[in-house]
Amino acid sequence: GQQVMQIPQYQHVQEGEDFTTYCNSSTTLSNIQWYKQRPGGHPVFLIQLVKSGEVKKQKRLTFQFGEAKKNSSLHITATQTTDVGTYFCAGGTSYGKLTFGQGTILTVHP
Amino acid sequence: DAGVTQSPTHLIKTRGQQVTLRCSPKSGHDTVSWYQQALGQGPQFIFQYYEEEERQRGNFPDRFSGHQFPNYSSELNVNALLLGDSALYLCASSRDGSNSPLHFGNGTRLTVT
């Protein structure tokens, strides 16, 4: 079955440093979505990418979808303590099913 | 505008028992997906309901079943509980069953002893 892998599993940064998490799918995706889950909370939707090579920005966050639509990345510039949480990518293939990666846990030291 | 609501928030059951979890989708959403999230893991897809029918199913045994009602709310039933079923169960709603963004509820924390 479809697998979605994320690396790294953990990332510890100093406030102000950049952060990147990578997502790879075993199959070609129709779309990829990114979610953030704060400790003790539930996943919250961040963004959806649909087109090959697509790049989207949300303030300090930059999301990319690979040309082959099998990989994606999330980059945060100048991290802040409010960025703490687990970032999940979720790949969509067959209609309506999203497969989540195992997430990258980000900690930010002030 | 209420978001996705789940009940109960916490539940403790004994091995072999049965459990029913409930979910009301966000207003305007007609599709409900259920996920199981073990500690430190990503959400694992259980199944999705649209127009009162199970449309997609993940790799979960038949002990996991569900239902969607005409008002789009949904139930997740788990029979013959195992210790390994202990997890956070997340309900997510979306619009028209396509790969539209998921809106998650706060989840039900199930502990099986």
Coordinates of N, CA and C in Angstrom, one line a residue:
Chain A
G1 N 0.8 -1.2 0.0 CA 0.0 0.0 0.0 C 0.8 1.2 0.0
Q2 N 0.2 2.4 -0.1 CA 0.9 3.6 -0.2 C 1.6 3.9 1.1
Q3 N 2.8 4.4 1.0 CA 3.5 4.9 2.2 C 4.0 6.3 2.1
V4 N 4.0 7.0 3.2 CA 4.5 8.4 3.2 C 5.5 8.5 4.3
M5 N 6.7 8.9 4.0 CA 7.8 8.9 4.9 C 8.2 10.4 5.1
Q6 N 8.5 10.7 6.4 CA 8.9 12.1 6.7 C 10.3 12.0 7.4
I7 N 11.1 12.9 7.1 CA 12.4 13.1 7.9 C 12.6 14.6 8.0
P8 N 13.3 14.9 9.2 CA 13.7 14.1 10.2 C 12.6 13.8 11.2
Q9 N 12.7 12.9 12.1 CA 11.7 12.6 13.1 C 11.6 13.6 14.1
Y10 N 12.8 14.2 14.5 CA 12.9 15.2 15.5 C 13.8 16.3 14.9
Q11 N 13.5 17.6 15.4 CA 14.4 18.7 15.0 C 14.4 19.7 16.2
H12 N 15.6 19.9 16.7 CA 15.7 20.9 17.8 C 16.5 22.1 17.2
V13 N 15.9 23.3 17.3 CA 16.6 24.5 16.8 C 16.6 25.6 17.9
Q14 N 17.5 26.5 17.7 CA 17.5 27.7 18.5 C 16.5 28.7 17.8
E15 N 15.9 29.5 18.6 CA 15.0 30.5 18.0 C 15.7 31.4 17.0
G16 N 15.1 31.6 15.9 CA 15.8 32.4 14.8 C 16.4 31.5 13.8
E17 N 16.7 30.2 14.1 CA 17.3 29.3 13.0 C 16.2 28.9 12.1
D18 N 16.6 28.4 10.9 CA 15.6 27.8 10.0 C 15.4 26.4 10.3
F19 N 14.3 25.9 9.7 CA 13.8 24.5 9.9 C 13.2 23.9 8.6
T20 N 13.6 22.7 8.2 CA 13.0 22.1 7.1 C 12.6 20.6 7.4
T21 N 11.5 20.2 6.9 CA 11.1 18.8 7.0 C 10.7 18.3 5.6
Y22 N 11.0 17.1 5.3 CA 10.9 16.5 4.0 C 9.9 15.3 4.0
C23 N 9.2 15.2 3.0 CA 8.1 14.2 2.9 C 8.3 13.4 1.5
N24 N 8.3 12.1 1.6 CA 8.4 11.3 0.4 C 7.3 10.2 0.3
S25 N 6.7 10.1 -0.9 CA 5.6 9.1 -1.0 C 6.1 8.0 -1.9
S26 N 5.6 6.8 -1.7 CA 6.0 5.6 -2.5 C 5.2 5.6 -3.8
T27 N 4.2 6.4 -3.9 CA 3.4 6.5 -5.1 C 3.2 8.0 -5.5
T28 N 2.8 8.2 -6.8 CA 2.5 9.6 -7.2 C 1.2 10.1 -6.6
L29 N 1.3 11.3 -6.1 CA 0.2 11.9 -5.4 C -0.7 12.8 -6.2
S30 N -2.0 12.9 -5.9 CA -2.8 13.8 -6.6 C -2.7 15.2 -5.9
N31 N -2.4 15.2 -4.6 CA -2.2 16.4 -3.9 C -1.5 16.1 -2.6
I32 N -0.9 17.1 -2.0 CA -0.3 16.9 -0.7 C -0.8 18.0 0.3
Q33 N -1.0 17.6 1.5 CA -1.5 18.6 2.5 C -0.5 18.6 3.7
W34 N -0.4 19.7 4.3 CA 0.4 19.8 5.5 C -0.4 20.2 6.7
Y35 N -0.2 19.6 7.8 CA -0.9 19.9 9.1 C 0.1 20.1 10.2
K36 N -0.3 20.9 11.2 CA 0.5 21.1 12.4 C -0.4 20.7 13.6
Q37 N 0.3 20.0 14.5 CA -0.4 19.5 15.7 C 0.5 20.0 16.9
R38 N -0.2 20.8 17.7 CA 0.5 21.3 18.9 C 0.4 20.2 20.0
P39 N 1.3 20.2 20.9 CA 1.3 19.2 22.0 C -0.1 19.1 22.7
G40 N -0.7 17.9 22.7 CA -2.0 17.8 23.4 C -3.2 18.3 22.5
G41 N -2.9 18.7 21.3 CA -4.0 19.2 20.4 C -4.3 18.2 19.2
H42 N -5.0 18.7 18.3 CA -5.3 17.9 17.1 C -4.7 18.6 15.9
P43 N -4.5 17.8 14.8 CA -3.9 18.3 13.6 C -4.8 19.5 13.0
V44 N -4.1 20.6 12.6 CA -4.7 21.7 12.0 C -4.1 21.9 10.6
F45 N -5.0 22.1 9.7 CA -4.6 22.2 8.3 C -3.8 23.5 8.0
L46 N -2.7 23.3 7.3 CA -1.9 24.5 6.9 C -2.1 24.9 5.5
I47 N -1.9 23.9 4.6 CA -1.9 24.2 3.2 C -2.1 22.9 2.3
Q48 N -2.5 23.1 1.1 CA -2.7 22.0 0.1 C -1.9 22.4 -1.2
L49 N -1.2 21.5 -1.7 CA -0.5 21.7 -3.0 C -1.0 20.6 -3.9
V50 N -1.2 21.1 -5.2 CA -1.9 20.2 -6.2 C -1.0 20.1 -7.4
K51 N -0.4 21.1 -7.8 CA 0.3 21.1 -9.1 C 1.8 20.7 -9.0
S52 N 2.3 20.0 -10.0 CA 3.7 19.6 -10.0 C 4.6 20.8 -9.9
G53 N 5.6 20.8 -9.0 CA 6.5 21.9 -8.9 C 6.0 23.1 -8.2
E54 N 4.8 23.0 -7.6 CA 4.1 24.2 -7.0 C 4.9 24.6 -5.7
V55 N 4.9 25.9 -5.5 CA 5.5 26.5 -4.3 C 4.5 27.5 -3.8
K56 N 4.3 27.4 -2.5 CA 3.4 28.3 -1.8 C 4.0 28.9 -0.5
K57 N 3.7 30.1 -0.2 CA 4.3 30.7 1.0 C 3.2 31.2 1.9
Q58 N 3.4 31.1 3.2 CA 2.6 31.6 4.2 C 3.5 32.3 5.2
K59 N 3.7 33.6 5.1 CA 4.6 34.4 5.9 C 5.9 33.7 6.0
R60 N 6.4 33.1 7.1 CA 7.7 32.5 7.2 C 7.7 31.1 6.7
L61 N 6.6 30.5 6.3 CA 6.5 29.1 5.9 C 6.5 29.0 4.3
T62 N 7.4 28.1 3.8 CA 7.4 27.9 2.4 C 7.2 26.4 2.1
F63 N 6.2 26.1 1.3 CA 5.9 24.7 0.9 C 6.2 24.4 -0.5
Q64 N 6.7 23.3 -0.8 CA 7.0 22.9 -2.2 C 6.5 21.5 -2.5
F65 N 6.1 21.3 -3.7 CA 5.6 20.0 -4.2 C 6.5 19.6 -5.3
G66 N 7.1 18.4 -5.3 CA 8.1 18.0 -6.3 C 7.5 17.9 -7.7
E67 N 8.4 17.9 -8.6 CA 8.0 17.8 -10.0 C 7.3 16.5 -10.3
A68 N 7.8 15.4 -9.7 CA 7.2 14.1 -9.9 C 6.0 13.9 -9.1
K69 N 5.6 14.9 -8.2 CA 4.5 14.8 -7.3 C 4.6 13.5 -6.4
K70 N 5.8 13.3 -5.9 CA 6.1 12.2 -5.0 C 6.8 12.7 -3.7
N71 N 7.2 14.0 -3.7 CA 7.8 14.5 -2.6 C 7.4 16.0 -2.3
S72 N 7.7 16.4 -1.1 CA 7.3 17.7 -0.7 C 8.2 18.2 0.5
S73 N 8.2 19.5 0.7 CA 9.0 20.0 1.8 C 8.3 21.2 2.4
L74 N 8.6 21.4 3.7 CA 8.1 22.6 4.4 C 9.3 23.2 5.0
H75 N 9.5 24.5 4.8 CA 10.7 25.3 5.3 C 10.1 26.4 6.1
I76 N 10.6 26.5 7.3 CA 10.3 27.7 8.2 C 11.5 28.6 8.3
T77 N 11.4 29.8 8.0 CA 12.5 30.8 8.2 C 12.4 31.4 9.5
A78 N 13.6 31.5 10.2 CA 13.6 32.3 11.5 C 12.6 31.8 12.4
T79 N 12.7 30.6 12.9 CA 11.7 30.0 13.8 C 11.5 30.8 15.0
Q80 N 10.2 30.7 15.5 CA 9.8 31.3 16.7 C 9.3 30.2 17.7
T81 N 9.2 30.6 19.0 CA 8.7 29.6 19.9 C 7.3 29.1 19.6
T82 N 6.5 29.9 18.9 CA 5.2 29.6 18.6 C 5.1 28.5 17.4
D83 N 6.3 28.2 16.8 CA 6.3 27.2 15.8 C 6.4 25.8 16.3
V84 N 6.6 25.7 17.6 CA 6.7 24.4 18.3 C 5.5 23.5 18.0
G85 N 5.8 22.2 17.7 CA 4.7 21.3 17.4 C 5.2 20.2 16.5
T86 N 4.2 19.3 16.1 CA 4.6 18.3 15.1 C 4.0 18.6 13.8
Y87 N 4.8 18.5 12.7 CA 4.3 18.9 11.4 C 4.2 17.6 10.6
F88 N 3.0 17.4 10.0 CA 2.7 16.2 9.3 C 2.4 16.6 7.8
C89 N 2.9 15.8 6.9 CA 2.4 15.8 5.5 C 1.4 14.7 5.4
A90 N 0.5 14.9 4.4 CA -0.5 13.9 4.1 C -0.7 13.8 2.6
G91 N -0.5 12.6 2.1 CA -0.6 12.5 0.6 C -1.9 11.9 0.2
G92 N -2.5 12.6 -0.8 CA -3.8 12.1 -1.3 C -3.6 11.4 -2.7
T93 N -4.2 10.2 -2.8 CA -4.2 9.5 -4.1 C -5.6 9.2 -4.5
S94 N -6.0 8.0 -4.0 CA -7.4 7.6 -4.4 C -8.4 8.6 -3.7
Y95 N -9.5 8.6 -4.2 CA -10.5 9.7 -3.9 C -10.8 9.7 -2.4
G96 N -10.5 10.8 -1.8 CA -10.9 11.0 -0.4 C -10.0 10.4 0.7
K97 N -9.0 9.7 0.3 CA -8.1 9.1 1.4 C -6.8 9.8 1.5
L98 N -6.5 10.3 2.7 CA -5.2 10.9 2.9 C -4.3 10.0 3.8
T99 N -3.1 9.8 3.4 CA -2.1 9.0 4.1 C -1.1 10.0 4.8
F100 N -1.1 9.9 6.1 CA -0.2 10.8 6.8 C 1.2 10.2 7.0
G101 N 2.2 11.1 7.0 CA 3.5 10.7 7.4 C 3.6 10.6 8.9
Q102 N 4.7 10.2 9.4 CA 4.8 10.0 10.9 C 5.1 11.3 11.6
G103 N 5.4 12.4 10.9 CA 5.5 13.7 11.4 C 7.0 14.0 11.8
T104 N 7.2 15.3 11.9 CA 8.5 15.8 12.4 C 8.2 16.7 13.6
I105 N 8.8 16.3 14.8 CA 8.6 17.1 16.0 C 9.6 18.2 16.1
L106 N 9.1 19.4 16.1 CA 10.0 20.6 16.2 C 9.9 21.2 17.6
T107 N 11.1 21.3 18.1 CA 11.3 22.1 19.4 C 12.1 23.3 19.1
V108 N 11.8 24.4 19.7 CA 12.5 25.7 19.5 C 12.9 26.2 20.9
H109 N 14.2 26.3 21.0 CA 14.8 26.8 22.3 C 15.0 28.3 22.2
P110 N 14.4 29.1 23.2 CA 14.5 30.5 23.2 C 15.9 31.0 23.4
Chain B
D1 N -20.1 29.3 14.5 CA -20.0 28.2 13.7 C -19.2 27.1 14.4
A2 N -19.9 26.0 14.8 CA -19.2 25.0 15.6 C -18.3 24.2 14.6
G3 N -17.2 23.8 15.2 CA -16.3 23.0 14.4 C -16.7 21.5 14.6
V4 N -15.7 20.7 14.4 CA -16.0 19.2 14.6 C -16.0 18.9 16.1
T5 N -17.1 18.2 16.5 CA -17.2 17.9 17.9 C -17.2 16.4 18.1
Q6 N -16.4 15.9 19.1 CA -16.4 14.5 19.3 C -16.7 14.2 20.8
S7 N -17.3 13.0 21.0 CA -17.6 12.6 22.4 C -17.5 11.1 22.5
P8 N -17.1 10.6 23.7 CA -16.6 11.4 24.8 C -15.1 11.9 24.6
T9 N -14.6 12.6 25.5 CA -13.2 13.1 25.3 C -12.2 12.0 25.8
H10 N -12.6 11.3 26.8 CA -11.8 10.2 27.3 C -12.7 9.0 27.6
L11 N -12.1 7.8 27.5 CA -12.8 6.6 27.8 C -11.9 5.5 28.2
I12 N -12.3 4.8 29.2 CA -11.4 3.6 29.7 C -12.3 2.4 29.6
K13 N -11.8 1.4 28.9 CA -12.5 0.1 28.6 C -11.6 -1.0 29.0
T14 N -12.2 -2.2 29.1 CA -11.5 -3.4 29.4 C -11.4 -4.3 28.2
R15 N -10.3 -5.0 28.1 CA -10.2 -5.9 26.9 C -11.4 -6.7 26.7
G16 N -11.8 -6.9 25.4 CA -13.0 -7.7 25.0 C -14.3 -6.9 25.0
Q17 N -14.3 -5.7 25.6 CA -15.5 -4.9 25.5 C -15.6 -4.2 24.2
Q18 N -16.8 -3.5 24.0 CA -17.1 -2.8 22.8 C -17.2 -1.3 23.1
V19 N -16.9 -0.4 22.1 CA -16.9 1.0 22.4 C -17.6 1.7 21.2
T20 N -18.3 2.8 21.4 CA -18.8 3.6 20.4 C -18.4 5.0 20.6
L21 N -17.8 5.6 19.6 CA -17.3 7.0 19.6 C -18.2 7.8 18.6
R22 N -18.4 9.1 19.0 CA -19.4 9.9 18.2 C -18.7 11.1 17.7
C23 N -19.2 11.6 16.5 CA -18.6 12.8 15.8 C -19.7 13.6 15.1
S24 N -19.7 14.9 15.3 CA -20.5 15.8 14.6 C -19.6 16.6 13.7
P25 N -19.8 16.6 12.4 CA -19.0 17.4 11.5 C -19.2 18.9 11.6
K26 N -18.2 19.6 11.1 CA -18.3 21.0 10.9 C -19.5 21.4 10.1
S27 N -20.2 22.5 10.4 CA -21.3 22.9 9.6 C -20.9 23.1 8.1
G28 N -21.8 22.5 7.3 CA -21.5 22.6 5.8 C -20.7 21.4 5.3
H29 N -20.2 20.6 6.1 CA -19.4 19.4 5.7 C -20.3 18.2 5.6
D30 N -20.0 17.3 4.6 CA -20.9 16.1 4.5 C -20.0 14.8 4.5
T31 N -18.8 14.9 4.7 CA -17.9 13.8 4.7 C -17.1 13.7 6.0
V32 N -17.1 12.5 6.5 CA -16.5 12.2 7.8 C -15.4 11.1 7.6
S33 N -14.2 11.4 8.1 CA -13.1 10.4 8.1 C -12.7 10.1 9.5
W34 N -12.4 8.9 9.8 CA -11.9 8.5 11.2 C -10.4 8.1 11.1
Y35 N -9.6 8.6 12.1 CA -8.2 8.2 12.1 C -7.9 7.7 13.5
Q36 N -6.9 6.8 13.6 CA -6.4 6.4 14.9 C -5.0 6.9 15.0
Q37 N -4.7 7.6 16.1 CA -3.3 8.1 16.3 C -2.7 7.5 17.6
A38 N -1.8 6.7 17.4 CA -1.0 6.1 18.6 C 0.0 7.2 19.0
L39 N 0.4 7.1 20.2 CA 1.3 8.1 20.8 C 2.6 8.2 20.0
G40 N 3.0 9.4 19.6 CA 4.2 9.6 18.8 C 4.1 9.2 17.4
Q41 N 2.9 8.9 16.9 CA 2.8 8.5 15.5 C 1.8 9.4 14.7
G42 N 1.8 9.3 13.4 CA 0.9 10.1 12.6 C -0.5 9.4 12.6
P43 N -1.5 10.2 12.3 CA -2.8 9.6 12.2 C -2.9 8.5 11.1
Q44 N -3.5 7.3 11.5 CA -3.7 6.2 10.6 C -5.2 6.2 10.1
F45 N -5.4 6.2 8.8 CA -6.7 6.2 8.2 C -7.5 4.9 8.5
I46 N -8.7 5.1 9.1 CA -9.5 3.9 9.4 C -10.6 3.8 8.3
F47 N -11.4 4.8 8.1 CA -12.4 4.8 7.0 C -13.0 6.1 6.8
Q48 N -13.7 6.3 5.7 CA -14.4 7.5 5.4 C -15.8 7.2 5.0
Y49 N -16.7 8.1 5.5 CA -18.1 8.0 5.2 C -18.6 9.2 4.4
Y50 N -19.4 8.9 3.4 CA -19.9 10.0 2.5 C -21.3 9.4 2.0
E51 N -22.3 10.3 2.1 CA -23.7 9.9 1.8 C -24.1 8.6 2.5
E52 N -23.7 8.5 3.7 CA -24.1 7.4 4.6 C -23.5 6.1 4.2
E53 N -22.5 6.1 3.4 CA -21.9 4.8 3.0 C -20.3 4.9 3.3
E54 N -19.8 3.8 3.6 CA -18.3 3.7 3.7 C -17.7 3.7 2.3
R55 N -16.9 4.7 2.1 CA -16.4 4.9 0.7 C -14.9 4.4 0.6
Q56 N -14.2 4.6 1.6 CA -12.8 4.2 1.6 C -12.5 3.5 3.0
R57 N -11.6 2.6 3.0 CA -11.2 1.9 4.2 C -9.7 1.7 4.3
G58 N -9.1 1.9 5.4 CA -7.7 1.6 5.6 C -7.5 0.2 6.1
N59 N -6.3 -0.1 6.5 CA -5.9 -1.4 6.9 C -6.3 -1.7 8.4
F60 N -7.6 -1.7 8.6 CA -8.1 -2.0 10.0 C -9.0 -3.2 9.9
P61 N -9.0 -4.1 10.9 CA -9.8 -5.3 10.9 C -11.3 -4.9 11.0
D62 N -12.1 -6.0 10.7 CA -13.6 -5.8 10.7 C -14.1 -5.4 12.1
R63 N -13.3 -5.5 13.1 CA -13.8 -5.1 14.4 C -14.1 -3.6 14.5
F64 N -13.5 -2.9 13.5 CA -13.7 -1.5 13.4 C -14.9 -1.3 12.4
S65 N -15.9 -0.7 12.8 CA -17.0 -0.4 11.9 C -17.6 1.0 12.2
G66 N -18.4 1.5 11.3 CA -18.9 2.8 11.4 C -20.2 3.0 10.8
H67 N -20.7 4.2 11.0 CA -22.0 4.6 10.5 C -22.0 6.1 10.3
Q68 N -22.8 6.5 9.2 CA -23.0 7.9 9.1 C -24.5 8.1 9.0
F69 N -25.0 9.1 9.7 CA -26.5 9.4 9.8 C -26.9 10.5 8.7
P70 N -28.2 10.6 8.5 CA -28.6 11.6 7.5 C -28.2 13.0 7.8
N71 N -27.9 13.3 9.1 CA -27.5 14.7 9.4 C -25.9 14.8 9.3
Y72 N -25.3 13.8 8.7 CA -23.8 13.7 8.5 C -23.0 13.3 9.7
S73 N -23.6 13.3 10.9 CA -22.8 12.8 12.0 C -22.5 11.4 11.9
S74 N -21.5 11.0 12.7 CA -20.9 9.6 12.4 C -20.6 9.0 13.8
E75 N -20.6 7.6 13.7 CA -20.1 6.8 14.9 C -19.0 5.9 14.4
L76 N -18.1 5.6 15.3 CA -17.1 4.6 15.1 C -17.3 3.6 16.2
N77 N -17.4 2.3 15.8 CA -17.6 1.2 16.8 C -16.4 0.3 16.7
V78 N -15.9 -0.1 17.9 CA -14.8 -1.1 17.9 C -15.3 -2.2 18.8
N79 N -15.3 -3.4 18.3 CA -15.6 -4.6 19.1 C -14.4 -5.3 19.6
A80 N -14.6 -6.2 20.6 CA -13.6 -7.1 21.1 C -12.3 -6.3 21.3
L81 N -12.3 -5.3 22.1 CA -11.2 -4.4 22.3 C -9.9 -5.1 22.7
L82 N -8.8 -4.7 22.1 CA -7.5 -5.2 22.4 C -6.7 -4.1 23.1
L83 N -5.6 -4.5 23.8 CA -4.8 -3.4 24.5 C -4.2 -2.5 23.4
G84 N -3.9 -3.0 22.2 CA -3.3 -2.2 21.1 C -4.3 -1.2 20.5
D85 N -5.5 -1.3 20.9 CA -6.5 -0.3 20.4 C -6.4 1.0 21.2
S86 N -5.6 1.0 22.2 CA -5.5 2.3 23.0 C -4.8 3.3 22.1
A87 N -5.5 4.5 22.0 CA -5.0 5.5 21.1 C -5.9 6.7 21.2
L88 N -5.5 7.7 20.4 CA -6.4 8.9 20.2 C -7.2 8.7 18.9
Y89 N -8.5 8.7 19.0 CA -9.3 8.5 17.8 C -9.8 9.9 17.3
L90 N -9.4 10.2 16.1 CA -9.7 11.5 15.6 C -10.8 11.4 14.5
C91 N -11.7 12.3 14.6 CA -12.7 12.4 13.5 C -12.4 13.7 12.7
A92 N -12.5 13.6 11.4 CA -12.2 14.8 10.6 C -13.3 14.9 9.6
S93 N -13.8 16.1 9.4 CA -14.8 16.3 8.4 C -14.3 17.2 7.2
S94 N -14.9 17.0 6.1 CA -14.5 17.8 4.9 C -15.8 17.9 4.0
R95 N -15.6 18.7 2.9 CA -16.7 19.0 2.0 C -16.7 18.0 0.8
D96 N -17.7 17.5 0.5 CA -18.1 16.8 -0.7 C -17.1 15.6 -1.1
G97 N -16.4 15.1 -0.1 CA -15.7 13.8 -0.3 C -14.4 13.9 -1.1
S98 N -14.1 15.0 -1.7 CA -12.9 15.1 -2.5 C -11.7 15.3 -1.5
N99 N -10.5 15.5 -2.1 CA -9.4 15.7 -1.2 C -9.3 17.1 -0.7
S100 N -10.4 17.6 -0.2 CA -10.4 18.9 0.4 C -9.8 18.8 1.8
P101 N -9.4 19.9 2.4 CA -8.7 19.9 3.7 C -9.6 19.3 4.7
L102 N -9.0 18.6 5.7 CA -9.7 18.0 6.8 C -9.7 18.9 8.0
H103 N -10.9 19.0 8.6 CA -11.0 19.7 9.9 C -11.2 18.6 11.0
F104 N -10.2 18.6 11.9 CA -10.2 17.6 12.9 C -11.0 18.1 14.2
G105 N -11.6 17.1 14.9 CA -12.0 17.3 16.2 C -10.9 17.1 17.2
N106 N -11.2 17.3 18.5 CA -10.2 17.2 19.5 C -9.9 15.8 19.8
G107 N -10.7 14.9 19.3 CA -10.4 13.4 19.5 C -11.0 12.8 20.8
T108 N -11.0 11.5 20.8 CA -11.4 10.7 22.0 C -10.2 9.9 22.3
R109 N -9.7 10.1 23.6 CA -8.6 9.3 24.1 C -9.2 8.0 24.7
L110 N -8.9 6.9 24.0 CA -9.4 5.5 24.5 C -8.2 4.8 25.1
T111 N -8.4 4.3 26.3 CA -7.5 3.5 27.0 C -8.1 2.1 27.3
V112 N -7.5 1.1 26.8 CA -7.9 -0.3 27.0 C -7.0 -1.0 28.1
T113 N -7.6 -1.5 29.1 CA -6.8 -2.1 30.2 C -7.1 -3.6 30.3

